[in-house]
Amino acid sequence: MWIISGPASLCKRPVALRVFGLRSYSTKTFDPLRILFCGSDEFSIASLSALHAYHLKHPERVSSIDVVCRPGKRVGRGLKEIREVPIKAAASALSLPIHEIDTFTGWKPPTSPSGPINLIIAVSFGRFVPPRILNGAKYGGLNVHPSLLPDFRGPAPLHHTLLAGETKTGVTVQTLHHENFDHGVILSQTPAPGFDVPNPDSCTFQELQNLVAPKGAQMLVESIENGSYVPPLKNAGWRSTDDTRKLIHASKITPEDRHIKWAEWTSAEISRRSRVIGPLWSKAFCGSKAANASTALQQKRVILTDTEEIDPPFECQSLRKFPGLPFTNASPSDEPGTGELYVFTVDGKVHRINRMKVEGHKDSAALPAARKARMLGDRAPQYENGELIPFHNMFV
């Protein structure tokens, strides 16, 4: 931890640093900081909380913090409920001024009696801070990013770190670039090769965020303490420019990222995506009785809310060549609640679908849900040489 000593009454001063018992000095001077903090989620709340605690302890170094967040969104049936971004409640609990804006266009940062905002900090904000705002702040801007930049640039680094099966990760404090996200000067970074991702084969997004958020918050406070944002800036990035490893872009997670590609995704990939980004989905043709009593088919979305890889419960190897084909060995005439729904993956593994939600219906046990939606047809399973003959509706 960096420990700063020196007269608290000085607004501009050399900074004395004690690092692991050795004393060194920085020749940098800086004004008390009037910070505009831009954030949204739990990751940014950790940084705001640490920064606020530092402000209370050292008001001569951080004199004020204003918080910018996006307005709440209307959600739910009829859009009657307003869902606020989490950082709004956190900032309110800390009694910090809050500014809700959806765009910086035409907006001016606040000015306090002690002067204008002189440092912008954006952490998991989701909006680009324009040059006009950055140029108006004496010390520009800082960002805390949960990856070892330049790898995993983008809005969803934690998700993509887990999706890529990484075993190491880290955090980075960088300046805010005037033109592009995550292209600023790296001022501080987790030392090589990074810290361990806990239990990479089972780690969830929340578990990884719980690990990296306080580390990012601590690194931000240390960067404030040692004045690394004050020119001349020193690049602390350690990744070699000769590194031939392909960098991964951490693009925004979209609903299509949850759409299962049965012809491509292995069982491990399906399980990993379900663990990291939530329930996956497919489409299937569902039957309904038309006015003329014939069966009309309509393609509907099917969300697989609970699946697991299992050993095949009966002889069904003939279906290995049909990944994405839901099947059951239960007859439509069997008692309700009996039988299960299964599906093969492209690498020949069997997943049991425990629960699913068919578009227009409630989440329920998978086989009754499939029958109610008329996904499986009306015939009993047909067998040849003791194995099921595929006739069911493919997931797509």
mmCIF file of C-alpha atoms in Angstrom:
data_model
loop_
_atom_site.group_PDB
_atom_site.id
_atom_site.type_symbol
_atom_site.label_atom_id
_atom_site.label_comp_id
_atom_site.label_asym_id
_atom_site.label_seq_id
_atom_site.Cartn_x
_atom_site.Cartn_y
_atom_site.Cartn_z
ATOM 1 C CA MET A 1 0.000 0.000 0.000
ATOM 2 C CA TRP A 2 1.269 3.468 -0.830
ATOM 3 C CA ILE A 3 1.478 5.713 2.243
ATOM 4 C CA ILE A 4 1.573 9.451 1.614
ATOM 5 C CA SER A 5 3.025 11.747 4.249
ATOM 6 C CA GLY A 6 3.544 15.465 4.337
ATOM 7 C CA PRO A 7 1.742 18.613 5.502
ATOM 8 C CA ALA A 8 -1.976 18.263 4.933
ATOM 9 C CA SER A 9 -2.369 22.023 4.610
ATOM 10 C CA LEU A 10 -0.527 22.231 1.291
ATOM 11 C CA CYS A 11 -2.715 22.136 -1.845
ATOM 12 C CA LYS A 12 0.211 21.470 -4.131
ATOM 13 C CA ARG A 13 3.147 19.514 -2.809
ATOM 14 C CA PRO A 14 5.769 16.883 -3.548
ATOM 15 C CA VAL A 15 4.488 13.440 -2.592
ATOM 16 C CA ALA A 16 6.524 11.293 -0.204
ATOM 17 C CA LEU A 17 5.911 7.579 -0.763
ATOM 18 C CA ARG A 18 6.735 4.658 1.507
ATOM 19 C CA VAL A 19 6.797 1.342 -0.330
ATOM 20 C CA PHE A 20 7.516 -1.857 1.602
ATOM 21 C CA GLY A 21 9.551 0.069 4.157
ATOM 22 C CA LEU A 22 11.682 1.932 1.578
ATOM 23 C CA ARG A 23 11.218 5.678 1.253
ATOM 24 C CA SER A 24 11.173 7.359 -2.147
ATOM 25 C CA TYR A 25 9.899 10.660 -3.441
ATOM 26 C CA SER A 26 7.802 11.779 -6.359
ATOM 27 C CA THR A 27 8.416 15.236 -7.769
ATOM 28 C CA LYS A 28 4.824 15.443 -9.046
ATOM 29 C CA THR A 29 2.457 18.004 -7.589
ATOM 30 C CA PHE A 30 -1.317 18.032 -7.898
ATOM 31 C CA ASP A 31 -4.342 20.019 -6.796
ATOM 32 C CA PRO A 32 -7.035 18.646 -4.481
ATOM 33 C CA LEU A 33 -9.251 16.558 -6.703
ATOM 34 C CA ARG A 34 -12.817 17.460 -7.606
ATOM 35 C CA ILE A 35 -13.949 14.195 -9.179
ATOM 36 C CA LEU A 36 -16.770 13.410 -11.566
ATOM 37 C CA PHE A 37 -17.360 9.665 -11.139
ATOM 38 C CA CYS A 38 -19.278 7.897 -13.936
ATOM 39 C CA GLY A 39 -20.523 4.390 -13.126
ATOM 40 C CA SER A 40 -23.375 1.915 -13.222
ATOM 41 C CA ASP A 41 -23.001 -1.540 -11.660
ATOM 42 C CA GLU A 42 -21.511 -3.452 -8.715
ATOM 43 C CA PHE A 43 -18.018 -3.311 -10.179
ATOM 44 C CA SER A 44 -18.139 0.487 -10.301
ATOM 45 C CA ILE A 45 -19.746 0.662 -6.831
ATOM 46 C CA ALA A 46 -16.639 -0.956 -5.324
ATOM 47 C CA SER A 47 -14.439 1.789 -6.802
ATOM 48 C CA LEU A 48 -16.821 4.563 -5.752
ATOM 49 C CA SER A 49 -17.003 3.249 -2.184
ATOM 50 C CA ALA A 50 -13.217 3.002 -1.890
ATOM 51 C CA LEU A 51 -12.796 6.466 -3.380
ATOM 52 C CA HIS A 52 -15.373 7.928 -0.981
ATOM 53 C CA ALA A 53 -13.624 6.329 2.017
ATOM 54 C CA TYR A 54 -10.349 7.848 0.838
ATOM 55 C CA HIS A 55 -12.076 11.238 0.436
ATOM 56 C CA LEU A 56 -13.317 11.125 4.047
ATOM 57 C CA LYS A 57 -9.859 10.246 5.307
ATOM 58 C CA HIS A 58 -7.987 12.686 3.044
ATOM 59 C CA PRO A 59 -10.284 15.591 2.115
ATOM 60 C CA GLU A 60 -7.227 17.682 1.343
ATOM 61 C CA ARG A 61 -6.450 15.316 -1.534
ATOM 62 C CA VAL A 62 -9.980 14.484 -2.746
ATOM 63 C CA SER A 63 -12.152 17.479 -1.954
ATOM 64 C CA SER A 64 -15.389 16.390 -3.676
ATOM 65 C CA ILE A 65 -17.031 13.569 -5.645
ATOM 66 C CA ASP A 66 -20.021 14.002 -7.966
ATOM 67 C CA VAL A 67 -21.641 10.910 -9.493
ATOM 68 C CA VAL A 68 -22.987 10.580 -13.026
ATOM 69 C CA CYS A 69 -25.256 7.659 -13.923
ATOM 70 C CA ARG A 70 -27.797 6.864 -16.589
ATOM 71 C CA PRO A 71 -31.521 7.285 -15.885
ATOM 72 C CA GLY A 72 -33.564 4.286 -14.816
ATOM 73 C CA LYS A 73 -35.305 2.200 -17.483
ATOM 74 C CA ARG A 74 -38.948 1.222 -17.603
ATOM 75 C CA VAL A 75 -39.310 -2.567 -17.495
ATOM 76 C CA GLY A 76 -41.913 -5.254 -16.876
ATOM 77 C CA ARG A 77 -45.445 -5.688 -18.102
ATOM 78 C CA GLY A 78 -46.744 -2.365 -19.342
ATOM 79 C CA LEU A 79 -43.377 -0.768 -18.598
ATOM 80 C CA LYS A 80 -44.760 0.366 -15.254
ATOM 81 C CA GLU A 81 -41.667 -0.455 -13.189
ATOM 82 C CA ILE A 82 -38.541 1.732 -13.267
ATOM 83 C CA ARG A 83 -35.264 -0.135 -12.799
ATOM 84 C CA GLU A 84 -32.558 2.190 -11.513
ATOM 85 C CA VAL A 85 -28.864 1.558 -12.141
ATOM 86 C CA PRO A 86 -27.356 0.107 -8.932
ATOM 87 C CA ILE A 87 -24.827 2.879 -8.436
ATOM 88 C CA LYS A 88 -27.592 5.436 -7.897
ATOM 89 C CA ALA A 89 -28.639 3.840 -4.602
ATOM 90 C CA ALA A 90 -24.994 3.475 -3.555
ATOM 91 C CA ALA A 91 -24.240 7.140 -4.287
ATOM 92 C CA SER A 92 -27.390 8.201 -2.457
ATOM 93 C CA ALA A 93 -26.382 6.156 0.595
ATOM 94 C CA LEU A 94 -23.018 7.963 0.576
ATOM 95 C CA SER A 95 -24.821 11.352 0.306
ATOM 96 C CA LEU A 96 -23.018 12.196 -2.926
ATOM 97 C CA PRO A 97 -24.471 14.553 -5.569
ATOM 98 C CA ILE A 98 -26.075 12.524 -8.400
ATOM 99 C CA HIS A 99 -26.511 13.604 -12.026
ATOM 100 C CA GLU A 100 -28.703 11.356 -14.190
ATOM 101 C CA ILE A 101 -27.956 11.816 -17.875
ATOM 102 C CA ASP A 102 -28.331 9.590 -20.913
ATOM 103 C CA THR A 103 -26.002 11.673 -23.073
ATOM 104 C CA PHE A 104 -23.279 14.238 -22.517
ATOM 105 C CA THR A 105 -24.609 16.342 -25.400
ATOM 106 C CA GLY A 106 -25.361 19.828 -24.087
ATOM 107 C CA TRP A 107 -24.502 18.833 -20.506
ATOM 108 C CA LYS A 108 -21.926 20.709 -18.427
ATOM 109 C CA PRO A 109 -20.143 19.235 -15.388
ATOM 110 C CA PRO A 110 -20.993 20.888 -12.065
ATOM 111 C CA THR A 111 -18.795 23.554 -10.520
ATOM 112 C CA SER A 112 -18.228 23.705 -6.761
ATOM 113 C CA PRO A 113 -17.175 26.775 -4.720
ATOM 114 C CA SER A 114 -13.637 25.389 -4.716
ATOM 115 C CA GLY A 115 -13.533 25.196 -8.510
ATOM 116 C CA PRO A 116 -14.513 23.080 -11.520
ATOM 117 C CA ILE A 117 -14.230 19.312 -11.890
ATOM 118 C CA ASN A 118 -10.576 18.468 -12.523
ATOM 119 C CA LEU A 119 -10.638 14.647 -12.884
ATOM 120 C CA ILE A 120 -13.127 12.331 -14.621
ATOM 121 C CA ILE A 121 -13.289 8.701 -13.475
ATOM 122 C CA ALA A 122 -15.358 6.246 -15.523
ATOM 123 C CA VAL A 123 -15.777 2.690 -14.247
ATOM 124 C CA SER A 124 -18.099 0.290 -16.087
ATOM 125 C CA PHE A 125 -20.102 3.285 -17.271
ATOM 126 C CA GLY A 126 -21.175 2.101 -20.716
ATOM 127 C CA ARG A 127 -20.999 5.534 -22.336
ATOM 128 C CA PHE A 128 -18.097 7.280 -24.064
ATOM 129 C CA VAL A 129 -16.896 10.381 -22.225
ATOM 130 C CA PRO A 130 -16.390 12.951 -24.999
ATOM 131 C CA PRO A 131 -13.228 15.046 -25.488
ATOM 132 C CA ARG A 132 -15.131 18.186 -24.502
ATOM 133 C CA ILE A 133 -15.625 16.816 -20.986
ATOM 134 C CA LEU A 134 -12.111 15.379 -20.719
ATOM 135 C CA ASN A 135 -10.460 18.560 -21.984
ATOM 136 C CA GLY A 136 -12.391 20.566 -19.396
ATOM 137 C CA ALA A 137 -10.818 18.573 -16.570
ATOM 138 C CA LYS A 138 -7.239 19.533 -15.696
ATOM 139 C CA TYR A 139 -6.152 15.912 -15.166
ATOM 140 C CA GLY A 140 -8.287 14.325 -17.888
ATOM 141 C CA GLY A 141 -9.826 10.965 -17.066
ATOM 142 C CA LEU A 142 -9.166 7.563 -15.483
ATOM 143 C CA ASN A 143 -10.764 4.177 -16.021
ATOM 144 C CA VAL A 144 -10.629 0.901 -14.082
ATOM 145 C CA HIS A 145 -10.859 -2.098 -16.411
ATOM 146 C CA PRO A 146 -11.116 -5.732 -15.189
ATOM 147 C CA SER A 147 -8.613 -7.314 -17.563
ATOM 148 C CA LEU A 148 -4.944 -7.264 -18.465
ATOM 149 C CA LEU A 149 -5.173 -4.708 -21.246
ATOM 150 C CA PRO A 150 -4.822 -4.630 -24.168
ATOM 151 C CA ASP A 151 -6.392 -8.113 -23.948
ATOM 152 C CA PHE A 152 -10.175 -8.187 -23.441
ATOM 153 C CA ARG A 153 -10.826 -4.619 -24.467
ATOM 154 C CA GLY A 154 -14.546 -3.948 -24.568
ATOM 155 C CA PRO A 155 -17.655 -3.714 -22.376
ATOM 156 C CA ALA A 156 -17.795 -7.336 -21.120
ATOM 157 C CA PRO A 157 -14.261 -8.409 -20.105
ATOM 158 C CA LEU A 158 -15.327 -10.587 -17.170
ATOM 159 C CA HIS A 159 -17.805 -12.592 -19.258
ATOM 160 C CA HIS A 160 -15.316 -13.137 -22.072
ATOM 161 C CA THR A 161 -12.494 -14.040 -19.677
ATOM 162 C CA LEU A 162 -14.627 -16.922 -18.414
ATOM 163 C CA LEU A 163 -15.956 -17.855 -21.868
ATOM 164 C CA ALA A 164 -12.384 -18.090 -23.138
ATOM 165 C CA GLY A 165 -11.473 -20.460 -20.300
ATOM 166 C CA GLU A 166 -8.726 -18.165 -18.994
ATOM 167 C CA THR A 167 -6.947 -19.253 -15.815
ATOM 168 C CA LYS A 168 -5.303 -15.873 -15.146
ATOM 169 C CA THR A 169 -6.703 -12.360 -15.148
ATOM 170 C CA GLY A 170 -6.061 -8.946 -13.604
ATOM 171 C CA VAL A 171 -7.093 -5.311 -13.433
ATOM 172 C CA THR A 172 -5.811 -2.200 -15.157
ATOM 173 C CA VAL A 173 -6.030 1.519 -14.433
ATOM 174 C CA GLN A 174 -5.709 3.536 -17.632
ATOM 175 C CA THR A 175 -6.371 7.041 -18.858
ATOM 176 C CA LEU A 176 -9.572 7.761 -20.772
ATOM 177 C CA HIS A 177 -8.790 7.938 -24.471
ATOM 178 C CA HIS A 178 -10.254 10.821 -26.472
ATOM 179 C CA GLU A 179 -11.388 8.638 -29.389
ATOM 180 C CA ASN A 180 -11.648 4.949 -28.450
ATOM 181 C CA PHE A 181 -12.668 2.785 -25.516
ATOM 182 C CA ASP A 182 -9.831 1.064 -23.623
ATOM 183 C CA HIS A 183 -6.965 2.605 -25.613
ATOM 184 C CA GLY A 184 -5.620 4.947 -22.934
ATOM 185 C CA VAL A 185 -2.194 4.966 -21.298
ATOM 186 C CA ILE A 186 -1.877 2.108 -18.804
ATOM 187 C CA LEU A 187 -0.914 3.705 -15.493
ATOM 188 C CA SER A 188 -1.130 0.612 -13.270
ATOM 189 C CA GLN A 189 -1.701 -3.064 -13.869
ATOM 190 C CA THR A 190 -1.714 -6.379 -12.022
ATOM 191 C CA PRO A 191 1.861 -7.729 -12.325
ATOM 192 C CA ALA A 192 2.532 -10.522 -14.805
ATOM 193 C CA PRO A 193 1.155 -13.084 -15.255
ATOM 194 C CA GLY A 194 -1.939 -11.887 -13.355
ATOM 195 C CA PHE A 195 -3.811 -13.537 -10.493
ATOM 196 C CA ASP A 196 -5.667 -16.843 -10.623
ATOM 197 C CA VAL A 197 -9.237 -17.166 -11.797
ATOM 198 C CA PRO A 198 -10.831 -19.182 -8.965
ATOM 199 C CA ASN A 199 -11.928 -22.645 -10.088
ATOM 200 C CA PRO A 200 -11.925 -21.792 -13.828
ATOM 201 C CA ASP A 201 -14.124 -24.775 -14.730
ATOM 202 C CA SER A 202 -16.920 -23.674 -12.407
ATOM 203 C CA CYS A 203 -16.356 -19.962 -11.756
ATOM 204 C CA THR A 204 -19.393 -17.747 -12.341
ATOM 205 C CA PHE A 205 -19.504 -14.132 -13.438
ATOM 206 C CA GLN A 206 -20.536 -13.028 -9.944
ATOM 207 C CA GLU A 207 -17.684 -14.934 -8.294
ATOM 208 C CA LEU A 208 -15.125 -13.396 -10.628
ATOM 209 C CA GLN A 209 -16.585 -9.917 -10.173
ATOM 210 C CA ASN A 210 -16.461 -10.325 -6.395
ATOM 211 C CA LEU A 211 -12.754 -11.060 -6.733
ATOM 212 C CA VAL A 212 -11.693 -8.338 -9.159
ATOM 213 C CA ALA A 213 -13.909 -5.442 -7.980
ATOM 214 C CA PRO A 214 -12.029 -4.755 -4.712
ATOM 215 C CA LYS A 215 -8.692 -5.223 -6.468
ATOM 216 C CA GLY A 216 -9.680 -2.625 -9.063
ATOM 217 C CA ALA A 217 -10.900 -0.275 -6.327
ATOM 218 C CA GLN A 218 -7.617 -0.579 -4.443
ATOM 219 C CA MET A 219 -5.608 0.043 -7.592
ATOM 220 C CA LEU A 220 -7.662 3.177 -8.335
ATOM 221 C CA VAL A 221 -7.043 4.593 -4.846
ATOM 222 C CA GLU A 222 -3.328 3.823 -5.141
ATOM 223 C CA SER A 223 -3.258 5.643 -8.476
ATOM 224 C CA ILE A 224 -4.906 8.652 -6.816
ATOM 225 C CA GLU A 225 -2.417 8.498 -3.938
ATOM 226 C CA ASN A 226 0.697 8.369 -6.054
ATOM 227 C CA GLY A 227 -0.494 10.899 -8.631
ATOM 228 C CA SER A 228 0.146 8.592 -11.596
ATOM 229 C CA TYR A 229 -2.459 10.558 -13.596
ATOM 230 C CA VAL A 230 -0.353 13.738 -13.414
ATOM 231 C CA PRO A 231 1.859 14.360 -16.480
ATOM 232 C CA PRO A 232 4.345 13.184 -17.476
ATOM 233 C CA LEU A 233 2.496 9.858 -17.714
ATOM 234 C CA LYS A 234 4.400 6.600 -17.448
ATOM 235 C CA ASN A 235 3.075 3.535 -19.259
ATOM 236 C CA ALA A 236 2.973 0.607 -16.826
ATOM 237 C CA GLY A 237 1.648 -2.003 -19.273
ATOM 238 C CA TRP A 238 3.807 -5.116 -19.286
ATOM 239 C CA ARG A 239 2.494 -7.099 -22.255
ATOM 240 C CA SER A 240 5.169 -7.326 -24.938
ATOM 241 C CA THR A 241 4.387 -5.811 -28.320
ATOM 242 C CA ASP A 242 5.970 -8.967 -29.779
ATOM 243 C CA ASP A 243 3.343 -11.186 -28.131
ATOM 244 C CA THR A 244 1.807 -13.136 -30.999
ATOM 245 C CA ARG A 245 -1.164 -14.359 -28.946
ATOM 246 C CA LYS A 246 -4.378 -13.152 -30.517
ATOM 247 C CA LEU A 247 -6.077 -10.528 -28.401
ATOM 248 C CA ILE A 248 -9.741 -11.094 -27.562
ATOM 249 C CA HIS A 249 -12.303 -8.321 -27.960
ATOM 250 C CA ALA A 250 -14.788 -8.405 -25.079
ATOM 251 C CA SER A 251 -17.865 -7.359 -27.027
ATOM 252 C CA LYS A 252 -21.215 -6.676 -25.386
ATOM 253 C CA ILE A 253 -23.163 -9.800 -24.472
ATOM 254 C CA THR A 254 -26.316 -9.969 -26.580
ATOM 255 C CA PRO A 255 -29.263 -12.393 -26.656
ATOM 256 C CA GLU A 256 -27.709 -14.048 -29.722
ATOM 257 C CA ASP A 257 -24.738 -15.106 -27.564
ATOM 258 C CA ARG A 258 -27.212 -17.345 -25.704
ATOM 259 C CA HIS A 259 -28.645 -18.870 -28.891
ATOM 260 C CA ILE A 260 -27.281 -22.425 -28.985
ATOM 261 C CA LYS A 261 -25.450 -23.444 -32.147
ATOM 262 C CA TRP A 262 -26.136 -27.170 -31.978
ATOM 263 C CA ALA A 263 -23.932 -27.979 -34.976
ATOM 264 C CA GLU A 264 -20.935 -26.180 -33.421
ATOM 265 C CA TRP A 265 -21.084 -26.006 -29.626
ATOM 266 C CA THR A 266 -19.750 -28.916 -27.610
ATOM 267 C CA SER A 267 -21.287 -29.996 -24.334
ATOM 268 C CA ALA A 268 -18.537 -28.122 -22.451
ATOM 269 C CA GLU A 269 -19.235 -24.936 -24.426
ATOM 270 C CA ILE A 270 -22.965 -25.165 -23.737
ATOM 271 C CA SER A 271 -22.371 -25.728 -20.023
ATOM 272 C CA ARG A 272 -19.830 -22.899 -19.843
ATOM 273 C CA ARG A 273 -22.076 -20.388 -21.585
ATOM 274 C CA SER A 274 -25.029 -21.329 -19.419
ATOM 275 C CA ARG A 275 -22.885 -20.814 -16.310
ATOM 276 C CA VAL A 276 -21.397 -17.508 -17.434
ATOM 277 C CA ILE A 277 -24.161 -15.681 -19.301
ATOM 278 C CA GLY A 278 -27.330 -17.384 -18.104
ATOM 279 C CA PRO A 279 -29.982 -19.699 -19.581
ATOM 280 C CA LEU A 280 -29.510 -20.497 -23.263
ATOM 281 C CA TRP A 281 -32.231 -20.747 -25.873
ATOM 282 C CA SER A 282 -33.220 -22.279 -29.185
ATOM 283 C CA LYS A 283 -36.218 -22.203 -31.478
ATOM 284 C CA ALA A 284 -38.571 -25.066 -32.215
ATOM 285 C CA PHE A 285 -41.754 -25.626 -34.198
ATOM 286 C CA CYS A 286 -44.767 -25.932 -31.939
ATOM 287 C CA GLY A 287 -48.151 -27.218 -33.045
ATOM 288 C CA SER A 288 -51.562 -25.687 -32.571
ATOM 289 C CA LYS A 289 -55.000 -26.602 -33.820
ATOM 290 C CA ALA A 290 -56.070 -24.432 -36.728
ATOM 291 C CA ALA A 291 -59.715 -23.466 -37.404
ATOM 292 C CA ASN A 292 -60.069 -26.373 -39.842
ATOM 293 C CA ALA A 293 -58.860 -28.813 -37.145
ATOM 294 C CA SER A 294 -55.536 -29.373 -38.905
ATOM 295 C CA THR A 295 -52.296 -28.845 -37.034
ATOM 296 C CA ALA A 296 -50.566 -25.533 -37.737
ATOM 297 C CA LEU A 297 -46.888 -25.135 -36.880
ATOM 298 C CA GLN A 298 -45.374 -21.984 -35.437
ATOM 299 C CA GLN A 299 -41.713 -21.436 -34.586
ATOM 300 C CA LYS A 300 -41.276 -20.338 -30.970
ATOM 301 C CA ARG A 301 -38.364 -19.509 -28.701
ATOM 302 C CA VAL A 302 -37.555 -22.138 -26.092
ATOM 303 C CA ILE A 303 -35.422 -21.102 -23.111
ATOM 304 C CA LEU A 304 -33.596 -24.029 -21.509
ATOM 305 C CA THR A 305 -33.649 -22.857 -17.900
ATOM 306 C CA ASP A 306 -32.110 -26.013 -16.374
ATOM 307 C CA THR A 307 -29.976 -28.587 -18.199
ATOM 308 C CA GLU A 308 -27.177 -30.936 -17.215
ATOM 309 C CA GLU A 309 -24.837 -33.364 -18.926
ATOM 310 C CA ILE A 310 -25.581 -36.980 -17.983
ATOM 311 C CA ASP A 311 -24.689 -40.488 -19.031
ATOM 312 C CA PRO A 312 -27.232 -41.843 -21.548
ATOM 313 C CA PRO A 313 -30.050 -43.383 -19.473
ATOM 314 C CA PHE A 314 -30.962 -45.908 -22.208
ATOM 315 C CA GLU A 315 -29.754 -47.023 -25.629
ATOM 316 C CA CYS A 316 -30.010 -43.991 -27.881
ATOM 317 C CA GLN A 317 -26.702 -43.900 -29.753
ATOM 318 C CA SER A 318 -28.501 -43.740 -33.108
ATOM 319 C CA LEU A 319 -29.410 -40.153 -32.209
ATOM 320 C CA ARG A 320 -25.779 -39.027 -31.837
ATOM 321 C CA LYS A 321 -25.838 -37.851 -35.455
ATOM 322 C CA PHE A 322 -28.743 -35.501 -34.680
ATOM 323 C CA PRO A 323 -27.381 -32.806 -32.321
ATOM 324 C CA GLY A 324 -30.164 -30.503 -31.186
ATOM 325 C CA LEU A 325 -32.884 -33.145 -31.526
ATOM 326 C CA PRO A 326 -34.945 -33.329 -28.309
ATOM 327 C CA PHE A 327 -36.159 -36.843 -27.565
ATOM 328 C CA THR A 328 -37.782 -38.920 -24.861
ATOM 329 C CA ASN A 329 -38.484 -42.588 -24.320
ATOM 330 C CA ALA A 330 -41.803 -41.792 -22.639
ATOM 331 C CA SER A 331 -45.076 -42.344 -24.457
ATOM 332 C CA PRO A 332 -47.735 -39.609 -24.702
ATOM 333 C CA SER A 333 -50.052 -42.038 -22.890
ATOM 334 C CA ASP A 334 -47.749 -42.337 -19.866
ATOM 335 C CA GLU A 335 -48.803 -40.846 -16.562
ATOM 336 C CA PRO A 336 -48.131 -37.073 -16.254
ATOM 337 C CA GLY A 337 -44.803 -36.376 -14.596
ATOM 338 C CA THR A 338 -43.122 -39.509 -15.936
ATOM 339 C CA GLY A 339 -40.311 -39.445 -18.470
ATOM 340 C CA GLU A 340 -37.549 -36.968 -19.226
ATOM 341 C CA LEU A 341 -36.430 -34.865 -22.192
ATOM 342 C CA TYR A 342 -32.927 -35.288 -23.636
ATOM 343 C CA VAL A 343 -30.761 -33.877 -26.414
ATOM 344 C CA PHE A 344 -27.396 -34.770 -27.959
ATOM 345 C CA THR A 345 -24.638 -32.194 -28.442
ATOM 346 C CA VAL A 346 -22.311 -32.100 -31.432
ATOM 347 C CA ASP A 347 -19.579 -34.013 -29.559
ATOM 348 C CA GLY A 348 -21.893 -36.897 -28.738
ATOM 349 C CA LYS A 349 -22.756 -35.954 -25.151
ATOM 350 C CA VAL A 350 -26.270 -36.176 -23.743
ATOM 351 C CA HIS A 351 -27.907 -33.307 -21.882
ATOM 352 C CA ARG A 352 -31.029 -33.825 -19.869
ATOM 353 C CA ILE A 353 -33.350 -30.821 -20.114
ATOM 354 C CA ASN A 354 -34.899 -30.513 -16.663
ATOM 355 C CA ARG A 355 -36.852 -27.307 -17.129
ATOM 356 C CA MET A 356 -37.637 -24.967 -19.996
ATOM 357 C CA LYS A 357 -39.851 -22.078 -20.953
ATOM 358 C CA VAL A 358 -41.650 -22.172 -24.282
ATOM 359 C CA GLU A 359 -42.611 -18.767 -25.673
ATOM 360 C CA GLY A 360 -46.120 -17.927 -24.484
ATOM 361 C CA HIS A 361 -45.984 -20.442 -21.611
ATOM 362 C CA LYS A 362 -44.605 -20.478 -18.072
ATOM 363 C CA ASP A 363 -41.318 -22.078 -17.063
ATOM 364 C CA SER A 364 -42.003 -25.700 -16.112
ATOM 365 C CA ALA A 365 -40.688 -29.252 -16.199
ATOM 366 C CA ALA A 366 -39.285 -29.882 -19.671
ATOM 367 C CA LEU A 367 -41.226 -32.889 -20.945
ATOM 368 C CA PRO A 368 -44.690 -31.596 -19.919
ATOM 369 C CA ALA A 369 -43.731 -28.199 -21.387
ATOM 370 C CA ALA A 370 -42.745 -29.837 -24.697
ATOM 371 C CA ARG A 371 -45.967 -31.818 -24.821
ATOM 372 C CA LYS A 372 -48.125 -28.828 -23.976
ATOM 373 C CA ALA A 373 -46.483 -26.858 -26.786
ATOM 374 C CA ARG A 374 -46.915 -29.878 -29.117
ATOM 375 C CA MET A 375 -43.219 -29.959 -29.909
ATOM 376 C CA LEU A 376 -42.890 -33.726 -29.965
ATOM 377 C CA GLY A 377 -45.867 -34.771 -32.074
ATOM 378 C CA ASP A 378 -48.596 -37.152 -31.029
ATOM 379 C CA ARG A 379 -46.961 -40.506 -31.808
ATOM 380 C CA ALA A 380 -45.378 -42.748 -29.245
ATOM 381 C CA PRO A 381 -41.609 -43.282 -29.636
ATOM 382 C CA GLN A 382 -40.778 -45.691 -32.483
ATOM 383 C CA TYR A 383 -37.943 -48.193 -32.148
ATOM 384 C CA GLU A 384 -35.809 -50.175 -34.564
ATOM 385 C CA ASN A 385 -33.404 -52.845 -33.308
ATOM 386 C CA GLY A 386 -33.963 -51.523 -29.801
ATOM 387 C CA GLU A 387 -33.070 -47.907 -30.618
ATOM 388 C CA LEU A 388 -35.219 -44.841 -31.016
ATOM 389 C CA ILE A 389 -36.059 -43.679 -34.527
ATOM 390 C CA PRO A 390 -35.788 -39.877 -34.698
ATOM 391 C CA PHE A 391 -39.010 -38.153 -35.598
ATOM 392 C CA HIS A 392 -39.050 -35.261 -33.183
ATOM 393 C CA ASN A 393 -38.751 -31.557 -33.887
ATOM 394 C CA MET A 394 -35.179 -30.213 -34.106
ATOM 395 C CA PHE A 395 -33.987 -27.289 -31.995
ATOM 396 C CA VAL A 396 -32.601 -24.543 -34.256
#
